[in-house]
Short mmCIF file of N, CA and C in Angstrom, two decimals:
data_model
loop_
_atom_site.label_atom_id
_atom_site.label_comp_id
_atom_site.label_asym_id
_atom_site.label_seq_id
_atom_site.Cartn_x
_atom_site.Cartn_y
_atom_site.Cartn_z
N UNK A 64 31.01 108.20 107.29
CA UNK A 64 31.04 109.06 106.12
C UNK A 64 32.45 109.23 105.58
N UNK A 65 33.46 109.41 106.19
CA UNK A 65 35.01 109.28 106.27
C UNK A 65 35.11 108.34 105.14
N UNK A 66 34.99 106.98 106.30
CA UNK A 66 35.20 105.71 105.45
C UNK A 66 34.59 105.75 103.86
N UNK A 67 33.70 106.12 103.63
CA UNK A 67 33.00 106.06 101.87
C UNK A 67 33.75 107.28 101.49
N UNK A 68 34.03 108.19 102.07
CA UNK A 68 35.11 109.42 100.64
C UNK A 68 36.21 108.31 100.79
N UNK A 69 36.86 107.97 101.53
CA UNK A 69 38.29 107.47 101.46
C UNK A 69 38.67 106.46 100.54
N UNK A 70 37.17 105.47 100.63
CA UNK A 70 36.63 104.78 99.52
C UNK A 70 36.87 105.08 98.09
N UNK A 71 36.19 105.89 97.85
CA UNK A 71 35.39 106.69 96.83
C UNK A 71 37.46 106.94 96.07
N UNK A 72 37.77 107.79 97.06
CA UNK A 72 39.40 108.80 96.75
C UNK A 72 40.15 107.16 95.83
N UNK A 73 40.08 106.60 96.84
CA UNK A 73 41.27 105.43 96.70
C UNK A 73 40.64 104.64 95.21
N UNK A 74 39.41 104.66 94.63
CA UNK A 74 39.01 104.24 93.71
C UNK A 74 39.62 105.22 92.14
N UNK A 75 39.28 106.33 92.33
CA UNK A 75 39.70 107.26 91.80
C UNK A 75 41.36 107.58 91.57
N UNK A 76 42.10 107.33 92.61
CA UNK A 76 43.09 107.08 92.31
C UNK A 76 43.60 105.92 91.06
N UNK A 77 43.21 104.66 91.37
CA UNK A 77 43.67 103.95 90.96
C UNK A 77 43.13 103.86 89.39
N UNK A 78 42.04 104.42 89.39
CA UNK A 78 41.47 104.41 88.05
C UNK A 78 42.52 105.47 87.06
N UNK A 79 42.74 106.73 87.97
CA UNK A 79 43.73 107.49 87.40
C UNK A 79 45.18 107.03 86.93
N UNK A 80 45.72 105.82 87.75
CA UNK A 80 46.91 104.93 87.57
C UNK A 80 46.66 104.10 86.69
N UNK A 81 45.75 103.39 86.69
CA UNK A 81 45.60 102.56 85.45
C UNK A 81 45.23 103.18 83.88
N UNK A 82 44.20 104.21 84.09
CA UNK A 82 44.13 105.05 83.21
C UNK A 82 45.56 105.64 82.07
N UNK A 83 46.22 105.93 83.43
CA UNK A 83 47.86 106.95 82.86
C UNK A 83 48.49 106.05 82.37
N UNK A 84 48.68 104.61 83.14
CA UNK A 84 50.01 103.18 82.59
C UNK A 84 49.28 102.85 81.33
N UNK A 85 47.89 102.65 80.66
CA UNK A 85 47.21 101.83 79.66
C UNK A 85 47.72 103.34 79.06
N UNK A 86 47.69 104.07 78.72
CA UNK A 86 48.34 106.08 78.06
C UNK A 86 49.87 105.67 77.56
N UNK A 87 50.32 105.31 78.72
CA UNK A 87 51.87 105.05 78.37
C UNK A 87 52.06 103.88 77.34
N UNK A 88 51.33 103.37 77.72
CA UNK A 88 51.81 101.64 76.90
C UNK A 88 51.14 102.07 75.35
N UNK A 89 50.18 102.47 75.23
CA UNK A 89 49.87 103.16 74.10
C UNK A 89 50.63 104.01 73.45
N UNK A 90 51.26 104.41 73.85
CA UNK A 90 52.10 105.64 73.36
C UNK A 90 53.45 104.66 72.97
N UNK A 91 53.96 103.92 73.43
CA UNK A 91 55.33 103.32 72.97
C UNK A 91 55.01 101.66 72.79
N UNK A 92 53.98 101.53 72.12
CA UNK A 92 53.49 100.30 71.67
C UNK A 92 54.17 100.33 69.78
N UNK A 93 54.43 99.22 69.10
CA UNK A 93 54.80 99.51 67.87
C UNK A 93 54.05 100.02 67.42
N UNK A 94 54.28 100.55 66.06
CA UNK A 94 53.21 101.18 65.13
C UNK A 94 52.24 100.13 63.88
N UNK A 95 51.20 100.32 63.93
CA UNK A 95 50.27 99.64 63.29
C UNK A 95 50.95 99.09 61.96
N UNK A 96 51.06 97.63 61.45
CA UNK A 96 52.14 97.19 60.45
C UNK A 96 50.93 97.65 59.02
N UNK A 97 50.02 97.79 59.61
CA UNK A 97 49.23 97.79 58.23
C UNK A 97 49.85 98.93 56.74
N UNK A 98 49.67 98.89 55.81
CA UNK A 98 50.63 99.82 55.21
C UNK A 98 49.51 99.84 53.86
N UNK A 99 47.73 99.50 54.45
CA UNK A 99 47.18 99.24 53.18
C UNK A 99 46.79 101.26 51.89
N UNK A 100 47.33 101.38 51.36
CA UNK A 100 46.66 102.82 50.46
C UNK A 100 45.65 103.00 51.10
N UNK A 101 45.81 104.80 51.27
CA UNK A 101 44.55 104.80 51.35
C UNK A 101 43.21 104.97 50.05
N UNK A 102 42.10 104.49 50.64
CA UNK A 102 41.01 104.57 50.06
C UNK A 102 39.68 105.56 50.35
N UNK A 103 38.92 105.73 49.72
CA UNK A 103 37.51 106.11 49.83
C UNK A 103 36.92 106.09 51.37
N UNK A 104 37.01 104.71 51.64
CA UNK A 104 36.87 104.04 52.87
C UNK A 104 37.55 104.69 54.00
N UNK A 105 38.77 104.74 53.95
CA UNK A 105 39.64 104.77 55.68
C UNK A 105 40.48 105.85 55.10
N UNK A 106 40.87 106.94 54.01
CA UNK A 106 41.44 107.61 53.68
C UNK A 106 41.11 108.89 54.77
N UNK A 107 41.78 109.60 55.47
CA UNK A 107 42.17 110.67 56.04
C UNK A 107 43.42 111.63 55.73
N UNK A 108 43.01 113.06 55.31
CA UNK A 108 44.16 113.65 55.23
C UNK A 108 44.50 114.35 56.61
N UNK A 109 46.10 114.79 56.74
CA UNK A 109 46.06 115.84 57.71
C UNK A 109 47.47 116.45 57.33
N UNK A 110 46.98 117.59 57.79
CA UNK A 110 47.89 119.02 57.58
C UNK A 110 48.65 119.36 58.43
N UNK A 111 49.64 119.42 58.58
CA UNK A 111 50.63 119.45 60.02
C UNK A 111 51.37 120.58 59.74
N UNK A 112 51.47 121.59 60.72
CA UNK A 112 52.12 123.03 60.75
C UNK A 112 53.44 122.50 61.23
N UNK A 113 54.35 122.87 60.86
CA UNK A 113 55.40 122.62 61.55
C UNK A 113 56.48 124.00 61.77
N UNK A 114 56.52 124.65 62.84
CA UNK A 114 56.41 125.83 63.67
C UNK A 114 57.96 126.00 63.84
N UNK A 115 58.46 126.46 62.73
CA UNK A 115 59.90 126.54 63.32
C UNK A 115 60.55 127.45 64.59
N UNK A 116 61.69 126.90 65.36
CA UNK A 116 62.01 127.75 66.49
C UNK A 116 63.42 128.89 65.98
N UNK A 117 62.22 129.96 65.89
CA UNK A 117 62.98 131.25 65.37
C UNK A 117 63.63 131.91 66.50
N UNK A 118 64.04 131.40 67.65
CA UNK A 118 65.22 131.62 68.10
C UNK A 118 66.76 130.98 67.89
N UNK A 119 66.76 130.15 66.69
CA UNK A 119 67.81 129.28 66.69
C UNK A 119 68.07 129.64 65.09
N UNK A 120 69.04 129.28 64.77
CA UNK A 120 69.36 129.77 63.20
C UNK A 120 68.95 128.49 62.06
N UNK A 121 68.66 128.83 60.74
CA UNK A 121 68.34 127.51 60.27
C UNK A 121 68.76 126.34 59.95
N UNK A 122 70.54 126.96 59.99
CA UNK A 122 71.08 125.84 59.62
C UNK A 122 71.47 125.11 61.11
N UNK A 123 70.77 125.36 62.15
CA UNK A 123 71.44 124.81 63.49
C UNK A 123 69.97 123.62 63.70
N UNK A 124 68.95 124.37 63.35
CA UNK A 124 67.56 123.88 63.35
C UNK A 124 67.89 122.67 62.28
N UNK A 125 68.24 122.48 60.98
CA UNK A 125 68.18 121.32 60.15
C UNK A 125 69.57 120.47 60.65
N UNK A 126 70.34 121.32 61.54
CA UNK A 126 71.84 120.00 61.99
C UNK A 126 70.77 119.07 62.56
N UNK A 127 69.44 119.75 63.34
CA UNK A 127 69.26 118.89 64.46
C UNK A 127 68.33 118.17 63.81
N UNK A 128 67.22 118.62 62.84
CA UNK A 128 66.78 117.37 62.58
C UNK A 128 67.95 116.16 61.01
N UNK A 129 68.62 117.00 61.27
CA UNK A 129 69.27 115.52 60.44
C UNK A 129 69.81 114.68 61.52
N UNK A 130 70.45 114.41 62.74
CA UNK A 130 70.78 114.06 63.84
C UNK A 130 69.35 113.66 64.44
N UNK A 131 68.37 113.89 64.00
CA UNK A 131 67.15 113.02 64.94
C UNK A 131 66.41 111.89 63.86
N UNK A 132 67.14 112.48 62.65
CA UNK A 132 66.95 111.34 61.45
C UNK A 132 65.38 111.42 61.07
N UNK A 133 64.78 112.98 61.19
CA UNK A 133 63.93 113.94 60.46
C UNK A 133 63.48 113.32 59.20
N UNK A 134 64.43 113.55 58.12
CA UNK A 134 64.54 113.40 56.75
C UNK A 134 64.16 111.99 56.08
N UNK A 135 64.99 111.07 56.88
CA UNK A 135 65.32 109.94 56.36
C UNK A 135 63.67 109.20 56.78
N UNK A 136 62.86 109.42 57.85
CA UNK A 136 61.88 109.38 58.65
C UNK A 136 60.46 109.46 58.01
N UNK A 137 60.10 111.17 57.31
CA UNK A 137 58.99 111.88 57.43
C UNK A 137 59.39 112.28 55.60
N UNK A 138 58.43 112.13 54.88
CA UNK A 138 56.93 111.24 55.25
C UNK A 138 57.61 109.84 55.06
N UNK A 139 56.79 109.15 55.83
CA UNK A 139 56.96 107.39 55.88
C UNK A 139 56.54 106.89 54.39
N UNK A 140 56.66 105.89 53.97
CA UNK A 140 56.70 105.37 53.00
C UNK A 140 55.11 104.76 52.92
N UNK A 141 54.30 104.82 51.47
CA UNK A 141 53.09 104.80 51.34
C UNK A 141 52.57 105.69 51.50
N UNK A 142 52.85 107.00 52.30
CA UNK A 142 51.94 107.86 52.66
C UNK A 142 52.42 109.04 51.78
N UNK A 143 50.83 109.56 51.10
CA UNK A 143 50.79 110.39 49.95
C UNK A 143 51.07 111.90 50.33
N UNK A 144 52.15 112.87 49.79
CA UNK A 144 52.15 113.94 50.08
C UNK A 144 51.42 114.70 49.14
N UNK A 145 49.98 115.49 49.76
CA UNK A 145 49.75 116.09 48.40
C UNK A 145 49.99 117.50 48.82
N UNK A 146 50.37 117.99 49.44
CA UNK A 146 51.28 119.64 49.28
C UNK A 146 52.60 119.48 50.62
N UNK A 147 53.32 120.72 50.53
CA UNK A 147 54.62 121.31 51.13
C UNK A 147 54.84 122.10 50.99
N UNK A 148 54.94 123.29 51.35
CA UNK A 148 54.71 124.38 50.90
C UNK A 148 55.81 125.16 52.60
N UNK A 149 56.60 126.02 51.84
CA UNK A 149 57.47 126.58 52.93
C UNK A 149 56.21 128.15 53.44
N UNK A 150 55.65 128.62 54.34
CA UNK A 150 54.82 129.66 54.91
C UNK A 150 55.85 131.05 55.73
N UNK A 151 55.96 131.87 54.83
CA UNK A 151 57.28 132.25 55.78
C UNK A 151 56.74 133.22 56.73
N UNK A 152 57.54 133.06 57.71
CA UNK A 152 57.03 133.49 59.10
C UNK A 152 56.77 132.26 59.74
N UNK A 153 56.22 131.22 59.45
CA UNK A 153 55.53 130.12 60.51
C UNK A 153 56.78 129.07 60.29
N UNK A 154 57.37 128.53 59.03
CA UNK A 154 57.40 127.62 59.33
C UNK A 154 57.20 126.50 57.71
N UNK A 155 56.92 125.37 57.92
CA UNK A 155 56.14 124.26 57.03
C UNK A 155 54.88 124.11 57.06
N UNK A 156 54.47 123.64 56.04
CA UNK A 156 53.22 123.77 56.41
C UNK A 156 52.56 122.21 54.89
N UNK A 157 52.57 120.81 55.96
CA UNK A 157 52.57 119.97 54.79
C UNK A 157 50.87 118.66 54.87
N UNK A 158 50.66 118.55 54.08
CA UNK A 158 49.32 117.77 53.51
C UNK A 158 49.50 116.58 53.39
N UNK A 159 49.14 115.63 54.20
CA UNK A 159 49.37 114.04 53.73
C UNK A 159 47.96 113.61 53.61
N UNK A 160 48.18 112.48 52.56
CA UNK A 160 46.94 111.92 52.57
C UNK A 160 47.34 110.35 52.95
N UNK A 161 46.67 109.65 54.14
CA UNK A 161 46.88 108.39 54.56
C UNK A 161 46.14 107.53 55.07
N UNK A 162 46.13 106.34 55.34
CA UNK A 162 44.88 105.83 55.92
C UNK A 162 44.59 106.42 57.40
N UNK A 163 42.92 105.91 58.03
CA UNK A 163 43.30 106.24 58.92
C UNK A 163 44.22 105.60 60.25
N UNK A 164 44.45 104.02 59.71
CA UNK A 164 44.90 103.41 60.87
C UNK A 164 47.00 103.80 60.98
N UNK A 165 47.16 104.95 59.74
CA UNK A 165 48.41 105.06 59.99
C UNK A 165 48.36 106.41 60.76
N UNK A 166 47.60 107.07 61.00
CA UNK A 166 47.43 108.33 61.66
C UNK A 166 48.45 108.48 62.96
N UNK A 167 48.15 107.36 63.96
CA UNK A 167 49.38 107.65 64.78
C UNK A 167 51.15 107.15 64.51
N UNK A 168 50.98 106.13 63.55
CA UNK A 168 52.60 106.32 63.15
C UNK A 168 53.11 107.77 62.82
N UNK A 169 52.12 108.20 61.79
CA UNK A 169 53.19 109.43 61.32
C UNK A 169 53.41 110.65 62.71
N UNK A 170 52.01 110.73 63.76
CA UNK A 170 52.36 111.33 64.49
C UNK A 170 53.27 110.94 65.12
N UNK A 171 54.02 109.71 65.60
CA UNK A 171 55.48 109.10 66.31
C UNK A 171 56.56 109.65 65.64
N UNK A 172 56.72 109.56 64.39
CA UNK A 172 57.46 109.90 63.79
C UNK A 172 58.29 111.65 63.77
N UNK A 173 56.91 112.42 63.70
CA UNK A 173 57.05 114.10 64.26
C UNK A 173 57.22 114.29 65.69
N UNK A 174 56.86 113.61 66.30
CA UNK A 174 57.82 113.67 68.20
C UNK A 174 58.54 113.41 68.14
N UNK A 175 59.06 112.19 67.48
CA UNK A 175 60.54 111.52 67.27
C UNK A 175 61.66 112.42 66.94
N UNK A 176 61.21 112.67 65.55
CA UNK A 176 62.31 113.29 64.98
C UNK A 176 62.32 114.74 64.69
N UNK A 177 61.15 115.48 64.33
CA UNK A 177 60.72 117.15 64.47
C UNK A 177 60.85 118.24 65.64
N UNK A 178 60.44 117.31 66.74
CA UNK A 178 60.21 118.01 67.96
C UNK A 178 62.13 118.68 68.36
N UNK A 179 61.63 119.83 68.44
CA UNK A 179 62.97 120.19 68.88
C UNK A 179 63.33 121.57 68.14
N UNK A 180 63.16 121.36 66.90
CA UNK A 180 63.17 122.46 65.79
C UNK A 180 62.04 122.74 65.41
N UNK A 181 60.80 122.31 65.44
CA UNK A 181 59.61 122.53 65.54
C UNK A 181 58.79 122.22 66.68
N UNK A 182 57.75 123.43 66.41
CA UNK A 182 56.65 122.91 67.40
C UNK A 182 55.18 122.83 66.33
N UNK A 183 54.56 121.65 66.59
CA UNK A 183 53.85 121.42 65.38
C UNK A 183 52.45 121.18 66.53
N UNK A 184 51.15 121.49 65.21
CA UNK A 184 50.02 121.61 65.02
C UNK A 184 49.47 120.58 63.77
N UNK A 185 48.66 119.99 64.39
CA UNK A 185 47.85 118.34 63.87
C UNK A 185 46.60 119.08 63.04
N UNK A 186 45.80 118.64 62.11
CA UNK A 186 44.95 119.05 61.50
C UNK A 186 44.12 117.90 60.58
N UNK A 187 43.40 116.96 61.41
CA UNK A 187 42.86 115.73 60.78
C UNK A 187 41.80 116.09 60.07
N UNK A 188 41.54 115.92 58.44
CA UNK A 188 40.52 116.53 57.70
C UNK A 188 40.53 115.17 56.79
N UNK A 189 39.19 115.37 56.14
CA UNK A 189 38.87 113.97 55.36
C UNK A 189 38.00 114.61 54.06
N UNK A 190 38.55 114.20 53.04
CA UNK A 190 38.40 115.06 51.17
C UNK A 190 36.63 115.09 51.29
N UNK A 191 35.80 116.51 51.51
CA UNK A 191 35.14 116.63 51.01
C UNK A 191 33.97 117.05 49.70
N UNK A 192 35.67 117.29 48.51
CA UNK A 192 35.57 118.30 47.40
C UNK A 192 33.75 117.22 46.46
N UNK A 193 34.09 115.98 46.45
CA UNK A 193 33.15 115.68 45.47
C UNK A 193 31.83 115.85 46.47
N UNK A 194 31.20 115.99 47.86
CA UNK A 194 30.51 116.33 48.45
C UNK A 194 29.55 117.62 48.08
N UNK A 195 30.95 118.90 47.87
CA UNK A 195 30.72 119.85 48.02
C UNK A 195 30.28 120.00 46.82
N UNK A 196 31.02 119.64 45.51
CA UNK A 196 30.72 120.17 44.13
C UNK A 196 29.78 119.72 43.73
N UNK A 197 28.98 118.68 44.09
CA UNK A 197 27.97 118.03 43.90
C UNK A 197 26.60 118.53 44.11
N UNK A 198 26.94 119.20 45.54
CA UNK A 198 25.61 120.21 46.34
C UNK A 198 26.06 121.01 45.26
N UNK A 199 27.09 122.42 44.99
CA UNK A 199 26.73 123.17 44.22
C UNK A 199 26.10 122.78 42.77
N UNK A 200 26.80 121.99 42.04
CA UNK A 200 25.67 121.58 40.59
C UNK A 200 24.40 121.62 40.98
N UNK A 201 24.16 120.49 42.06
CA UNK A 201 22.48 120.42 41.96
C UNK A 201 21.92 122.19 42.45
N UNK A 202 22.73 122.68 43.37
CA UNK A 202 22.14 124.09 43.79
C UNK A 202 22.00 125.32 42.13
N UNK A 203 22.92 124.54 41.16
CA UNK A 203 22.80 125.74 40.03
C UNK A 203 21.45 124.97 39.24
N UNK A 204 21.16 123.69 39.26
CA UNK A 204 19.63 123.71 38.74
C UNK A 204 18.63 123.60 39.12
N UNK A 205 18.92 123.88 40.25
CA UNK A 205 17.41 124.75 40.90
C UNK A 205 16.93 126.30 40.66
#
């Protein structure tokens, strides 16, 4: 009985090791070259909080992301900003609209260069306005 947990453990392990190294290699693999607009099709927006650290002053907070090369970085090129909006008390608070296969570049980009002066919050949403307005018309002629 020994022998089959020890089994069993040592399987589990390794699944957990291979699991974590295929995590890593994912994580610092290049970023997807595709750079196609988005569309109808693969279009995803997302809203990213970006949480400033109000223990530090602001102009010490923007030395650092100009030194992590923040600016020059975010948003990446092709990818549509449709709001920015400063939230005071929190922080940023900004709207991209992009495909979905660029979804994890731009997140590389906010570890890269954000993290530090922010602590940010992801928010993957996909345009349901002509969905919605559509149900309401037909709901006003009924």
């Amino acid at each position: 009985m020994s022998q089959a947990k020890g089994s069993w453990m040592t399987m589990v392990v390794l699944a957990g090791a291979l699991a974590f190294s295929s995590g890593v290699a994912a994580q610092t693999a290049p970023a997807p070259a595709e750079n196609a607009p988005p569309t109808a099709d693969n279009a995803v927006m997302l809203t990213v909080f970006l949480k400033h650290d109000q223990s530090r002053p602001l102009s010490e907070l923007n030395a650092q992301l100009q030194r992590q090369g923040y600016y020059k970085a975010f948003p990446p090129e092709g990818v549509e900003v449709v709001s920015w909006y400063v939230m005071m008390g929190i922080g940023q608070v900004v709207t991209l609209r992009l495909p979905a296969s660029r979804l994890r570049e731009v997140n590389r980009i906010i570890e890269n260069t954000a993290w530090g002066s922010y602590r940010t919050e992801f928010y993957p949403t996909y345009d349901y306005k002509a969905i919605g307005v559509a149900a309401h018309e037909k709901a006003q002629q009924q």
